[in-house]
C-alpha positions in Angstrom: 38.1 235.0 192.5 37.2 232.6 189.7 36.8 229.9 192.5 34.5 232.2 194.3 32.3 232.9 191.4 32.1 229.2 190.5 31.1 228.2 194.0 28.4 230.8 194.1 27.1 229.7 190.8 26.9 226.1 192.0 25.4 227.1 195.3 22.9 229.2 193.4 21.9 225.9 191.4 21.3 224.0 194.7 19.4 226.8 196.1 17.2 226.9 193.1 16.7 223.2 193.3 15.8 223.3 197.0 13.2 226.0 196.3 11.5 224.0 193.7 11.4 221.0 196.2 10.1 223.3 198.9 7.3 224.5 196.6 6.2 221.0 195.8 6.3 220.1 199.6 4.3 223.2 200.5 1.7 222.5 197.7 1.4 218.8 199.1 1.2 219.8 202.7 -1.6 222.4 202.0 -3.6 219.9 199.9 -7.0 219.2 201.1 -6.7 215.4 200.3 -6.4 213.5 203.5 -4.7 210.7 201.7 -1.2 212.1 201.6 1.6 210.2 199.9 3.7 209.5 203.0 6.5 207.7 201.1 6.9 210.8 198.8 7.0 213.0 201.9 9.6 210.9 203.7 11.8 210.9 200.5 11.3 214.7 200.3 12.3 215.1 203.8 15.6 213.2 203.1 16.3 215.1 200.0 15.7 218.5 201.6 18.0 217.5 204.5 20.8 216.6 202.0 20.1 219.9 200.2 20.5 221.9 203.3 23.7 220.1 204.2 25.2 220.7 200.8 24.2 224.4 200.7 25.7 224.8 204.1 29.1 223.4 202.9 29.1 225.9 200.0 28.2 228.7 202.4 31.2 227.9 204.6 33.5 227.6 201.6 32.4 230.9 200.1 32.8 232.7 203.4 36.2 231.3 203.9 37.3 232.6 200.4 35.9 236.0 201.1 37.4 236.3 204.5 40.7 235.4 203.1 40.6 238.2 200.4 42.4 241.5 200.8 39.5 243.7 199.9 39.1 246.8 202.0 35.4 246.2 202.9 36.0 242.4 203.5 34.4 242.5 206.9 31.3 244.0 205.6 31.3 241.5 202.8 31.7 238.5 205.2 28.8 239.8 207.3 26.5 240.3 204.3 27.4 236.7 203.1 26.6 235.3 206.6 23.3 237.1 206.9 22.3 235.9 203.3 23.2 232.3 204.0 21.5 232.3 207.4 18.4 233.6 205.9 18.2 231.1 203.0 18.9 228.3 205.3 16.4 229.4 207.8 13.6 229.3 205.2 14.4 225.8 204.2 14.7 224.5 207.8 11.3 226.1 208.5 9.7 224.1 205.7 11.7 220.9 207.0 10.2 221.4 210.4 6.6 221.7 209.0 7.3 218.6 207.0 8.5 216.7 210.0 5.5 217.8 212.1 3.1 216.5 209.3 4.9 213.2 209.1 4.6 212.8 212.9 0.8 213.5 212.7 0.5 211.0 210.0 2.4 208.3 211.9 0.1 208.9 215.0 -3.1 208.7 212.9 -2.0 205.7 210.8 -3.3 202.4 212.4 -0.7 199.6 213.1 -0.8 196.8 210.7 -1.9 193.4 212.4 -0.9 190.0 211.4 -1.4 186.6 213.1 1.5 184.4 214.1 2.3 181.6 216.5 6.0 182.4 216.8 7.5 184.2 219.8 8.3 188.0 219.4 11.4 188.8 217.6 13.3 191.1 220.2 15.4 192.8 217.6 15.1 196.5 217.0 14.0 196.2 213.5 11.3 193.6 213.9 10.0 194.0 217.4 6.5 192.7 217.8 4.0 193.0 220.7 1.2 190.9 221.7 -2.1 192.7 221.5 -4.8 190.1 221.9 -5.2 186.3 221.8 -7.7 183.9 220.1 -8.6 181.6 222.9 -10.3 179.0 220.6 -7.2 178.4 218.5 -4.4 179.7 220.7 -3.2 182.1 218.1 -1.7 185.5 219.1 -2.3 188.7 217.2 0.7 191.0 217.0 1.4 194.3 215.5 4.6 195.3 213.8 6.1 198.6 215.1 7.7 201.2 212.8 11.5 201.2 213.0 12.5 203.6 215.6 15.5 205.9 215.0 16.6 207.0 218.4 20.0 208.3 219.3 22.4 205.9 221.1 24.1 206.4 224.5 27.7 205.6 225.0 28.1 206.6 228.6 28.9 210.3 228.1 27.2 211.7 231.2 26.2 215.0 229.8 24.1 213.2 227.1 22.2 210.9 229.5 19.3 213.2 230.1 18.6 213.8 226.3 19.0 210.1 225.6 16.7 208.9 228.5 13.9 211.7 227.7 13.9 210.4 224.1 13.9 206.7 225.1 11.3 207.2 227.9 8.9 209.0 225.6 9.1 206.6 222.6 9.8 203.2 224.5 9.6 203.3 228.2 6.2 204.9 228.3 4.7 202.9 225.4 2.1 200.8 227.2 1.7 198.5 224.1 5.3 197.3 224.6 6.1 194.6 227.0 9.1 194.9 229.3 11.0 192.4 227.3 10.5 194.5 224.1 11.5 197.6 226.0 14.6 195.9 227.2 15.6 194.8 223.7 15.3 198.4 222.5 17.4 199.5 225.5 20.2 197.0 224.9 20.3 197.9 221.2 20.6 201.6 221.9 23.5 201.3 224.4 27.1 201.4 223.3 30.3 200.9 225.3 31.1 201.6 228.0 27.4 202.2 228.9 26.5 198.8 227.6 28.7 197.1 230.0 26.7 198.5 232.9 23.8 196.2 232.2 25.9 193.3 230.5 25.1 190.9 233.4 21.3 191.0 232.9 19.7 188.5 230.6 16.9 189.5 228.3 13.9 188.9 230.5 10.8 190.8 231.6 11.8 190.8 235.3 15.3 192.3 234.5 14.2 195.4 232.5 13.4 197.6 235.5 16.5 196.5 237.4 18.6 197.4 234.3 17.0 200.9 234.1 17.4 201.5 237.8 21.1 200.6 237.5 21.6 202.9 234.5 19.9 205.8 236.3 22.0 205.2 239.4 25.2 205.3 237.5 24.3 208.2 235.0 21.4 210.1 236.3 23.3 212.2 238.8 22.4 215.9 238.5 25.6 217.2 240.1 27.7 214.9 237.9 25.8 216.1 234.7 26.3 219.7 235.7 30.0 219.1 236.2 30.3 217.3 232.9 28.7 220.3 230.9 31.0 222.8 232.7 34.1 220.6 231.9 32.9 220.4 228.3 32.8 224.2 228.2 36.1 224.6 229.9 37.7 222.1 227.4 36.4 223.8 224.1 39.1 224.6 221.8 39.7 228.3 221.4 39.6 230.1 218.1 42.6 232.4 217.6 41.7 233.9 214.1 38.8 236.3 213.9 38.2 235.4 210.3 37.9 231.7 211.2 34.1 231.7 210.7 33.7 228.0 210.7 35.6 227.7 214.0 33.8 230.6 215.5 30.4 229.1 214.6 31.4 225.7 216.1 32.6 227.4 219.3 29.4 229.5 219.5 27.1 226.6 218.9 28.9 224.3 221.4 28.8 227.1 224.1 25.1 227.6 223.5 24.4 223.7 223.6 26.0 223.3 227.0 24.6 226.7 228.3 21.0 225.5 227.5 21.7 222.1 229.1 22.9 223.7 232.2 19.9 226.0 232.3 17.6 223.0 232.0 19.5 221.6 235.1 18.6 224.6 237.0 22.2 226.2 236.9 22.3 230.0 236.4 25.0 231.6 234.5 26.0 233.6 237.5 27.1 230.4 239.1 29.7 229.5 236.5 32.4 231.6 238.1 
């Protein structure tokens, strides 16, 4: 039990630190000054995510220790501990969502920095430029630097295609400020094998972008195949044999819910599973 007391004490320290950080974030978000410190908010976002991750790890370790004890009321103790940890994490995640919403608003309201250059656009993900206007008298091109995009990559797992494409389409494909060459550069950078091999034969040109997208959709955007993939993932989930294996049960529950929601989004009802 000494280990349990020690872990609870350390977790309490992390919770206290997280609460202080949350208080500072709330104070900054509720401030009337329109000139918010974006860099500080981003750093706080990263710190809060790490705090939540650390606290979750301690929660799971503490629950494992309690569930392995031989106390008569062990089931009640486990339930109380899970409820306590869920409530604490929920409050932190609520503030994190508010912070992410505020950062999103700030990104949308902040004008892009503009610079003049005569070089061609760098098609890499980190320094992609786009042509916005031209000075006809001197032949100079005005380009704007885009912020670094952190989109999830796609490796060919068909049940993840829709989520990848929706994210890519919203951020890149529907961005009217980007040329098709820039879009193609982003697309190639976000594909991993074996999906990347699907468009390996296309050179990085404006004309090839739409053809590459059509080929990817033809291979991965198949509703029936996506549905089967989610059902297969459900069938292949590893069973949990111990009722006190809280970590395994949580993983099983979260996985089932994720695939269930995906199937509902595809228009598949639960009654049709059998």
